[in-house]
mmCIF file of C-alpha atoms and ligand atoms in Angstrom:
data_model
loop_
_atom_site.group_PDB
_atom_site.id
_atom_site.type_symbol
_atom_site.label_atom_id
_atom_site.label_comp_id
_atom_site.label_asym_id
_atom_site.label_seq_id
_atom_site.Cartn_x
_atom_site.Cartn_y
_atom_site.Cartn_z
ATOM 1 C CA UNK A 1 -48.258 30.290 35.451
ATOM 2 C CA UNK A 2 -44.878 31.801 36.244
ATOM 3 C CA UNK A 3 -44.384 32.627 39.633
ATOM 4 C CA UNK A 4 -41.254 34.735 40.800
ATOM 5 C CA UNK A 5 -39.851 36.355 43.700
ATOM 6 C CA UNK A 6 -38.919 39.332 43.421
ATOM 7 C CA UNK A 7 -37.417 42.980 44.681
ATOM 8 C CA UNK A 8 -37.960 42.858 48.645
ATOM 9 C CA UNK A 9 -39.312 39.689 48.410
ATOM 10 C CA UNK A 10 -42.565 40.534 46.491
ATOM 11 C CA UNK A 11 -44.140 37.285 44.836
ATOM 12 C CA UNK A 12 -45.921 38.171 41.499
ATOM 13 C CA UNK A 13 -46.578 36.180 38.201
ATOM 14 C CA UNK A 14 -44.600 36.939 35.113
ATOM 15 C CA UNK A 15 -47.025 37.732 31.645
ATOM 16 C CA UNK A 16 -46.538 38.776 28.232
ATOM 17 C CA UNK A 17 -47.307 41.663 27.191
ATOM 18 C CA UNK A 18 -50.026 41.552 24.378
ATOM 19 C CA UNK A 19 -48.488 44.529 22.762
ATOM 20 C CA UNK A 20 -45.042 43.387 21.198
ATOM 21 C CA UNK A 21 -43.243 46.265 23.702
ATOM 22 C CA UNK A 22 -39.521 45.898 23.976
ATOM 23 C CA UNK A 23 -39.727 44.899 27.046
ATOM 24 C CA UNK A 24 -42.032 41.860 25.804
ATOM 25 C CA UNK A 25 -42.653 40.633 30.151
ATOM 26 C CA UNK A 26 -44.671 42.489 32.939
ATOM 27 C CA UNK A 27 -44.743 41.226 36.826
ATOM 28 C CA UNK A 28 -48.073 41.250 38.130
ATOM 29 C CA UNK A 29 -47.639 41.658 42.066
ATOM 30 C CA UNK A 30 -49.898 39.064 43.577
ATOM 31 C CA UNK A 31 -48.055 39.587 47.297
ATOM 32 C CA UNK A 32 -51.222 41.323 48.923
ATOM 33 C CA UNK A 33 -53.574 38.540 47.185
ATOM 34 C CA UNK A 34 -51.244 35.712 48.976
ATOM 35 C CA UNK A 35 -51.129 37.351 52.257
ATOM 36 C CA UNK A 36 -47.459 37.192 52.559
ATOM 37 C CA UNK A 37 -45.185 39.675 54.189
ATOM 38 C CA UNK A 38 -42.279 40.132 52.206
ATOM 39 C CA UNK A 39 -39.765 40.800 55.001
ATOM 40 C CA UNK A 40 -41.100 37.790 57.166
ATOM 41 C CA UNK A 41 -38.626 35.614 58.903
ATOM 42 C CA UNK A 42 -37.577 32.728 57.987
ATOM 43 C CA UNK A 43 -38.743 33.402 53.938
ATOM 44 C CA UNK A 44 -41.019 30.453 53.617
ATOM 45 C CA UNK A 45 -44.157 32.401 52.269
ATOM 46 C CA UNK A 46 -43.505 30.812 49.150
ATOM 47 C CA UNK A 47 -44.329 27.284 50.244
ATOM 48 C CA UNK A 48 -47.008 28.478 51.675
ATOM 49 C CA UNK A 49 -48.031 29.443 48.283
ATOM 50 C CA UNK A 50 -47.240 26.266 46.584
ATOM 51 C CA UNK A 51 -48.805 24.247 49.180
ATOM 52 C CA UNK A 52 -52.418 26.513 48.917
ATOM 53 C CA UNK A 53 -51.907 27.039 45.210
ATOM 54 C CA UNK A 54 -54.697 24.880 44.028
ATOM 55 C CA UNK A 55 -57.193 26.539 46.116
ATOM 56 C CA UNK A 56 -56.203 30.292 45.357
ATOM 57 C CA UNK A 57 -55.705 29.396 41.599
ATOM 58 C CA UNK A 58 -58.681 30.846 40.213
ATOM 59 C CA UNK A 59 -58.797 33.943 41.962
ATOM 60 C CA UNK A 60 -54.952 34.726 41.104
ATOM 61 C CA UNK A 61 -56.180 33.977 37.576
ATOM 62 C CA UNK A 62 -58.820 36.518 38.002
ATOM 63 C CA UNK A 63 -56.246 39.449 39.537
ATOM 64 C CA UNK A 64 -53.918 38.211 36.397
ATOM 65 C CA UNK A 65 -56.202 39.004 33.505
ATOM 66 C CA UNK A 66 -57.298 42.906 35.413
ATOM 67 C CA UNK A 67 -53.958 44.152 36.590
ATOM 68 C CA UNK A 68 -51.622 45.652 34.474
ATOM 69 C CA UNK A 69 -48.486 45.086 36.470
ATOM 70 C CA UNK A 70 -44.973 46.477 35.927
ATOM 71 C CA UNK A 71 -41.877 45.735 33.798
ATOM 72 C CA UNK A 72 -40.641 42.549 34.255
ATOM 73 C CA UNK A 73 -36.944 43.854 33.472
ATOM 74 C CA UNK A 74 -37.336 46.341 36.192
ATOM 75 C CA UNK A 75 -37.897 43.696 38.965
ATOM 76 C CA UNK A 76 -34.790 42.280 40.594
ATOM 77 C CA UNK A 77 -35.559 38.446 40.830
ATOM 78 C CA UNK A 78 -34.670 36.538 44.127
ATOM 79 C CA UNK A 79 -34.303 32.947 44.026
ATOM 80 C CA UNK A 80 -38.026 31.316 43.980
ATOM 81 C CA UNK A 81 -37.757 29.178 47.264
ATOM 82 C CA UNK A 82 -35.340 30.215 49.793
ATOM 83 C CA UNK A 83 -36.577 28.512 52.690
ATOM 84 C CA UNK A 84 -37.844 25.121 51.827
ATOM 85 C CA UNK A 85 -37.801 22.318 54.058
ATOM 86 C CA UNK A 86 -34.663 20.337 51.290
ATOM 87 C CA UNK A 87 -32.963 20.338 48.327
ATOM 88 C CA UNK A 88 -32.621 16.619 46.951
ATOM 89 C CA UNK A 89 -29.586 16.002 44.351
ATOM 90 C CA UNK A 90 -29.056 13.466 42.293
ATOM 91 C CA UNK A 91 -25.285 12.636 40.936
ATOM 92 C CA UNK A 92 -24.178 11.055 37.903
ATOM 93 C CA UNK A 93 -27.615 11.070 36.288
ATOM 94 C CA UNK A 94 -26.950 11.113 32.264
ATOM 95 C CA UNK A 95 -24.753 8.456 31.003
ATOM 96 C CA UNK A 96 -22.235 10.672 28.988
ATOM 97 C CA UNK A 97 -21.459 12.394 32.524
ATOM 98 C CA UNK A 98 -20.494 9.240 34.100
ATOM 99 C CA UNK A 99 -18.299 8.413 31.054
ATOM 100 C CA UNK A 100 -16.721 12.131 31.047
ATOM 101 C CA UNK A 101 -16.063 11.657 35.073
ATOM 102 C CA UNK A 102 -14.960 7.998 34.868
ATOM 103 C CA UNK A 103 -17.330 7.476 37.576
ATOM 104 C CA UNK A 104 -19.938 4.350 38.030
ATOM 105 C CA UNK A 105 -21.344 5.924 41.149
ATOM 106 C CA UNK A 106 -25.229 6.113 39.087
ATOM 107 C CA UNK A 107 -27.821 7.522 40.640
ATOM 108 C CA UNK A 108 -29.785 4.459 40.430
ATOM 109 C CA UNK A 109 -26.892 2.724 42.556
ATOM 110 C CA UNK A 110 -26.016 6.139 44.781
ATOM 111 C CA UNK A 111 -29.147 7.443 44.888
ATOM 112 C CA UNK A 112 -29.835 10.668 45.991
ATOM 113 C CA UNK A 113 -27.586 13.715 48.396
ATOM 114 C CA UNK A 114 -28.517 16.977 50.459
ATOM 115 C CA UNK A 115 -27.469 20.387 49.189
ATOM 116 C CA UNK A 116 -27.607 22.616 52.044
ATOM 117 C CA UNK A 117 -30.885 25.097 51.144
ATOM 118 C CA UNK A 118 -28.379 28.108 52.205
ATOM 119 C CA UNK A 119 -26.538 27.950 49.027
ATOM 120 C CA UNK A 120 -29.673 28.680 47.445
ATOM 121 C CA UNK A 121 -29.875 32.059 45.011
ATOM 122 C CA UNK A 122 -31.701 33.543 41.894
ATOM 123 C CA UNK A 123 -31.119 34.798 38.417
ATOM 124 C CA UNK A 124 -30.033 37.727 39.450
ATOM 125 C CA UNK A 125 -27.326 36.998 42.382
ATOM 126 C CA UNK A 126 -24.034 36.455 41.675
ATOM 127 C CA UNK A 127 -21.749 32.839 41.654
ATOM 128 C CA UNK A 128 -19.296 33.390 44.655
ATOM 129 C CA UNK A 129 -15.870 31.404 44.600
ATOM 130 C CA UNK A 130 -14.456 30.223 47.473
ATOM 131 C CA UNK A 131 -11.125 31.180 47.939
ATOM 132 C CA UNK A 132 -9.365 27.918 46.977
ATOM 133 C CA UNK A 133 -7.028 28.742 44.384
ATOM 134 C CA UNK A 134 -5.984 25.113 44.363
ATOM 135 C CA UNK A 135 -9.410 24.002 43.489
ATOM 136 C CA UNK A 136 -11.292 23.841 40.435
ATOM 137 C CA UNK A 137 -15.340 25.481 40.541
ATOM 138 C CA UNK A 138 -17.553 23.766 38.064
ATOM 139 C CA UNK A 139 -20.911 24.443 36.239
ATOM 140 C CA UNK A 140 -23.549 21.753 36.640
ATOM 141 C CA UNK A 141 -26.744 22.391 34.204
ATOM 142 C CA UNK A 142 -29.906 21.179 35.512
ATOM 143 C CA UNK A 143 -33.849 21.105 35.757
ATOM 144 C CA UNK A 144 -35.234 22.067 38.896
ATOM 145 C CA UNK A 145 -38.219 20.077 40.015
ATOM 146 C CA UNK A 146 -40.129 21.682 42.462
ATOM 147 C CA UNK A 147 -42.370 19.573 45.004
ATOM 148 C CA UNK A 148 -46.234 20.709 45.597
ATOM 149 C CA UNK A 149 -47.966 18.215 47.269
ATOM 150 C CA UNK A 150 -46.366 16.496 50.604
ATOM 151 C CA UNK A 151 -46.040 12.279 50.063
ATOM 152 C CA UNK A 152 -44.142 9.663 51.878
ATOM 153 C CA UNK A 153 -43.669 6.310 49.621
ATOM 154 C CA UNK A 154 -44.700 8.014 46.107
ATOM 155 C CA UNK A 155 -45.153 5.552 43.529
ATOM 156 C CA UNK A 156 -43.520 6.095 40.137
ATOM 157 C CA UNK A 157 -46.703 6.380 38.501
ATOM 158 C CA UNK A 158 -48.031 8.778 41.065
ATOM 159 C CA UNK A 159 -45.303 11.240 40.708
ATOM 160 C CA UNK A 160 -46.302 13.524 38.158
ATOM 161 C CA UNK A 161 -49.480 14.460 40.708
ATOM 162 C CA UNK A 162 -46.742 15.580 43.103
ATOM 163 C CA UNK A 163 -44.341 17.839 41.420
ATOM 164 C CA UNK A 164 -45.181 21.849 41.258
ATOM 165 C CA UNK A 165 -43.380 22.651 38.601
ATOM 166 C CA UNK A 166 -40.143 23.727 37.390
ATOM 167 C CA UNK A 167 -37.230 26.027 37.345
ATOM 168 C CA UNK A 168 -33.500 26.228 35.610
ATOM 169 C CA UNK A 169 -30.728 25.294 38.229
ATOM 170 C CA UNK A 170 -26.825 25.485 38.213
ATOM 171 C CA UNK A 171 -25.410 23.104 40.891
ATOM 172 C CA UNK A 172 -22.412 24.473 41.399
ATOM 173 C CA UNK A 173 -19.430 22.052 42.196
ATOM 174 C CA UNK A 174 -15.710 22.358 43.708
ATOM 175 C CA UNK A 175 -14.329 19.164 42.142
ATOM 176 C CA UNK A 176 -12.361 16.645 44.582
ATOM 177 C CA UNK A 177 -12.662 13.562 46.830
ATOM 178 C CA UNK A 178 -13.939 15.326 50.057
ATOM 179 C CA UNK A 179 -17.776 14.809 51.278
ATOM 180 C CA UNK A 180 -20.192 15.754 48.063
ATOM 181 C CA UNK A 181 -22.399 17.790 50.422
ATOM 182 C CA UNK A 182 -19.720 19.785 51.577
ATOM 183 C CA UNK A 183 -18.386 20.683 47.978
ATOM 184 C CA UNK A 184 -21.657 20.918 46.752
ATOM 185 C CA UNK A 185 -23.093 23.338 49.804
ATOM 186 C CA UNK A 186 -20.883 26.823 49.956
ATOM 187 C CA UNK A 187 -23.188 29.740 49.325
ATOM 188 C CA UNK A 188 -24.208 30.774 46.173
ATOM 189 C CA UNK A 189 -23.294 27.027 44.528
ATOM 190 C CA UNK A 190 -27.313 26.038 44.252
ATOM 191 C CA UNK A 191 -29.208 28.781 41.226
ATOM 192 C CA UNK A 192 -32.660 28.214 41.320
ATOM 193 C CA UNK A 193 -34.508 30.458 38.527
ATOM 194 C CA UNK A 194 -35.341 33.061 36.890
ATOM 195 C CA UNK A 195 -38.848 31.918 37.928
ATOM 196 C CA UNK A 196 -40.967 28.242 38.643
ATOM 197 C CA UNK A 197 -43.357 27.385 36.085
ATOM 198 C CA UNK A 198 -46.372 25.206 37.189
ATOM 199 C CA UNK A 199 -46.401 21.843 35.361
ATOM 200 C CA UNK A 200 -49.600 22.475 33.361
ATOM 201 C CA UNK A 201 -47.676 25.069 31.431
ATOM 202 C CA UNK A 202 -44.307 22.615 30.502
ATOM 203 C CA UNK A 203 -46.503 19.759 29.882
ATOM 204 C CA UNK A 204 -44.307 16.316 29.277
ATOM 205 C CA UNK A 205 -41.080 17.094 31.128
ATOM 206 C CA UNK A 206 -39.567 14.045 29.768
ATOM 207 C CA UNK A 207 -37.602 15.342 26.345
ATOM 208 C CA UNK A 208 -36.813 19.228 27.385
ATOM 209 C CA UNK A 209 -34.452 19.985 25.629
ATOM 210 C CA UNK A 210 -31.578 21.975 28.041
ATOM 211 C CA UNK A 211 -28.490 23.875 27.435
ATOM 212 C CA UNK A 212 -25.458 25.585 29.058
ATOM 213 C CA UNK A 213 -23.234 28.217 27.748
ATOM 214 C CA UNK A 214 -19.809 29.868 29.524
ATOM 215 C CA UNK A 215 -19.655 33.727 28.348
ATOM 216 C CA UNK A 216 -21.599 32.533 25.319
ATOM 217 C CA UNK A 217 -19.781 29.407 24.356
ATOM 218 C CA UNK A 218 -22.102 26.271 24.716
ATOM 219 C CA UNK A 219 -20.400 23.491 27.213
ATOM 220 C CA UNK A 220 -23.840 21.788 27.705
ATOM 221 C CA UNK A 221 -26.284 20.311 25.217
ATOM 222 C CA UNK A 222 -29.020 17.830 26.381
ATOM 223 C CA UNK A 223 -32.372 16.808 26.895
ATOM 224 C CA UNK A 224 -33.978 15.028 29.685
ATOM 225 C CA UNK A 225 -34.740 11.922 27.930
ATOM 226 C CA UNK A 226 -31.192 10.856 28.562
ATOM 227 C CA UNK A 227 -31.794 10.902 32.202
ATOM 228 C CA UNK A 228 -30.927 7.362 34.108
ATOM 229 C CA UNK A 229 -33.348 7.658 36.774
ATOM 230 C CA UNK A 230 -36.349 9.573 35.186
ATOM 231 C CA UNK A 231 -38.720 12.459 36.781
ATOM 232 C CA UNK A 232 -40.729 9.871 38.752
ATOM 233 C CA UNK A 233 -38.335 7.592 39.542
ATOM 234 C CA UNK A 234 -36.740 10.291 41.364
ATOM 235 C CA UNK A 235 -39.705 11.590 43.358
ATOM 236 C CA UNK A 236 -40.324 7.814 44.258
ATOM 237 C CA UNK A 237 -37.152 7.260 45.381
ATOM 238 C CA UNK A 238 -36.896 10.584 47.276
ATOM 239 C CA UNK A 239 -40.044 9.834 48.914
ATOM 240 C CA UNK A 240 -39.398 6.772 49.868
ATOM 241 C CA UNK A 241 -36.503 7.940 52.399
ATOM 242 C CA UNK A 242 -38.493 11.224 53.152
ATOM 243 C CA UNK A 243 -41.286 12.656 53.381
ATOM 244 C CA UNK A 244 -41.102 15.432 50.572
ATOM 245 C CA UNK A 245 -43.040 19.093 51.397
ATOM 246 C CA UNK A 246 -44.712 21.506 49.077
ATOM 247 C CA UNK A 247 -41.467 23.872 47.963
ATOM 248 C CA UNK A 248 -38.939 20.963 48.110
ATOM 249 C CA UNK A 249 -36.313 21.070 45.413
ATOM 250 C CA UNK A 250 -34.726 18.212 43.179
ATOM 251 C CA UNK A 251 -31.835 18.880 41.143
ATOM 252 C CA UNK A 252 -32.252 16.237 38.228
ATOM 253 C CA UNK A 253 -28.835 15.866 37.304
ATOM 254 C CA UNK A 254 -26.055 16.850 35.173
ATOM 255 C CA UNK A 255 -25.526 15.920 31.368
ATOM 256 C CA UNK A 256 -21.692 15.838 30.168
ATOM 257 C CA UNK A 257 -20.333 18.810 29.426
ATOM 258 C CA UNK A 258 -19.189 20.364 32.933
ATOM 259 C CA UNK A 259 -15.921 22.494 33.337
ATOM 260 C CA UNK A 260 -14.548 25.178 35.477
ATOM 261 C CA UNK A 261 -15.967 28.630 35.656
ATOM 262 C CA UNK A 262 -13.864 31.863 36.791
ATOM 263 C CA UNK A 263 -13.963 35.302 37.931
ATOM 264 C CA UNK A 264 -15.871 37.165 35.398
ATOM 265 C CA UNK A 265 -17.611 34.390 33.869
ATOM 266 C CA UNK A 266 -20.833 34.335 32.778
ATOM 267 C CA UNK A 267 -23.225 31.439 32.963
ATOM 268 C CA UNK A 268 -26.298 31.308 31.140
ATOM 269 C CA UNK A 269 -28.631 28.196 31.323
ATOM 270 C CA UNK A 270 -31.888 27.281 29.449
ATOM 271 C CA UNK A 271 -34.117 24.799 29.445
ATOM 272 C CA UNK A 272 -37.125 24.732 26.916
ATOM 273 C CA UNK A 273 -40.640 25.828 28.140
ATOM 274 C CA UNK A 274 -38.989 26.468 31.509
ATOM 275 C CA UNK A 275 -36.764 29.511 31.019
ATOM 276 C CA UNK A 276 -33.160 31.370 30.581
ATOM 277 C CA UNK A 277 -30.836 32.991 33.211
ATOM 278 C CA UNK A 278 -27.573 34.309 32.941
ATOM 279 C CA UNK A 279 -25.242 34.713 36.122
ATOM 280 C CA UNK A 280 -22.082 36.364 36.694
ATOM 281 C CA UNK A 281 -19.363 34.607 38.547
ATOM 282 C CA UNK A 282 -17.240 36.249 40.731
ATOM 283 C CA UNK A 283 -14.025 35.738 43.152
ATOM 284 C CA UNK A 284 -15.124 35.340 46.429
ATOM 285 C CA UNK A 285 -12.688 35.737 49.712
ATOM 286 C CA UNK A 286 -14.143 33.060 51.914
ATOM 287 C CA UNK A 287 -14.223 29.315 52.114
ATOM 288 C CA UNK A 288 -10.803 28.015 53.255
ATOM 289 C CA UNK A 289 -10.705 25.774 55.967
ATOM 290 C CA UNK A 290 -8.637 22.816 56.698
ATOM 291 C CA UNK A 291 -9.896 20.406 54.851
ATOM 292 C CA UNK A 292 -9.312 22.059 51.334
ATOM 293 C CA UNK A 293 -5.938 23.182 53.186
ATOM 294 C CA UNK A 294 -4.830 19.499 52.686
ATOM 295 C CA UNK A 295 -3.104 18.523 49.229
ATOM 296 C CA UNK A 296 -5.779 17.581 46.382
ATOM 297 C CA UNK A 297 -6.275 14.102 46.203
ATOM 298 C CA UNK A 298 -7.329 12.453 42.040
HETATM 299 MN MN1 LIG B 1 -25.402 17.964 39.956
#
């Protein structure tokens, strides 16, 4: 299933259409079904769904096959989990990345950082820059792996019983020496979308094959079977620190590739069997502070 959020916060499940229409997707609305206001604060009525999903599976499935829904180009899609309880990264996760950043910091020596779940937003939000004009803004393409059932101490070979499902994600990046989570964590820098799909539907996540393109010129070409630190290694190691909650979000890693991205940019990421987004960049005029104030250190 593909679950999305959506319009005022609506939660529905994205079909085909069965009859070839131009617009080939349709939202079915499955808000009422879940129970969940869509103005509630804080936003977390999608974990809740993720965490009951099992349970309410069949009956979803039922609703799914009767309703007839709405145009799935018509919806304006919000980023899938805006409240959950953390976003786990992992840096320098593909070989070639290391090599392109000189770096040896791998993620099976660094393991894991925070991204702060406010710079979380969906396919169809915008890429703010911070006002640094000094600073370079890169792209980051990665899979999203999103957390359904809670563990402390998940083995490796448990892991795959854990994880939800999946999503694209950009993690966007100002480049430089300062703290990673503070580069890593302005608004807007964490794209989680256009939708999760449940892990039934993308199967073996181990060989997707994933790409990145800057106003239609491809700067990222991978698959997942170049990551370091694989899919369960990283929800072991995760867990093994914290205790990970239905709705959690990993970012995976980059592949080599990355580069700045500017006002008026668009970036469009896809990953097979998981999905496409494309998402404007724009010039922001927040963000200074006194840290960036200081000269850039290489
Ligand atoms: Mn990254």
């Amino acid at each position: 299933m593909k679950l999305v959020r959506y319009d005022d916060g609506r939660i529905g499940a994205v079909v085909n259409e069965p009859s070839g229409a131009a617009d080939p997707l349709r939202v079915i609305d499955l808000t009422a079904a879940l129970g969940i206001d869509p103005l509630e604060w804080p936003p977390v009525g999608m974990v809740r769904v993720i965490k009951h999903f099992e349970d309410d599976r069949a009956a979803l499935e039922q609703l799914i096959s009767s309703a007839r829904g709405t145009q799935f180009n018509a919806a304006r899609l919000l980023t899938p989990v805006p409240w959950p309880n953390k976003v786990i990264a992992y840096p320098v996760n593909y070989i070639d990345h290391a090599t392109e950043m000189k770096s040896t910091g791998f993620a099976d020596v660094q393991g894991f950082f925070l991204k702060a779940n406010s710079s979380l937003i969906g396919a169809h939000d915008a890429i703010e820059l911070p006002a640094l004009p000094d600073r370079s803004v890169h792209h980051e393409c990665e899979l999203a792996v999103i957390i359904g059932r809670e563990g402390r101490g998940i083995s490796a070979a448990d892991a795959m019983d854990h994880i939800f499902g999946y999503a694209c994600l950009l993690d966007i990046t100002i480049r430089g020496k300062e703290e990673r989570v503070m580069r890593k964590s302005y608004d807007t820098f964490t794209v989680v979308g256009p939708w999760i799909v449940t892990a039934d539907e993308v199967g073996d996540p181990s060989d997707l094959h994933m790409q990145l393109w800057v106003n239609d010129q491809l700067k990222q070409d991978a698959t997942t079977r170049d990551l370091l630190v694989d899919i369960p290694n990283m929800v072991a190691l995760a867990s093994s620190a914290a205790t990970l909650y239905p709705g959690d979000i990993i970012a995976t890693g980059t592949p080599a590739g990355v580069g700045p991205i500017v006002d008026g940019d668009i970036v469009t990421i896809e990953i097979e069997r998981v999905g496409r987004m494309r998402v404007p960049v724009k010039q922001g005029t927040k963000g200074r502070n006194f840290v960036f104030d200081r000269p850039l250190k290489t």
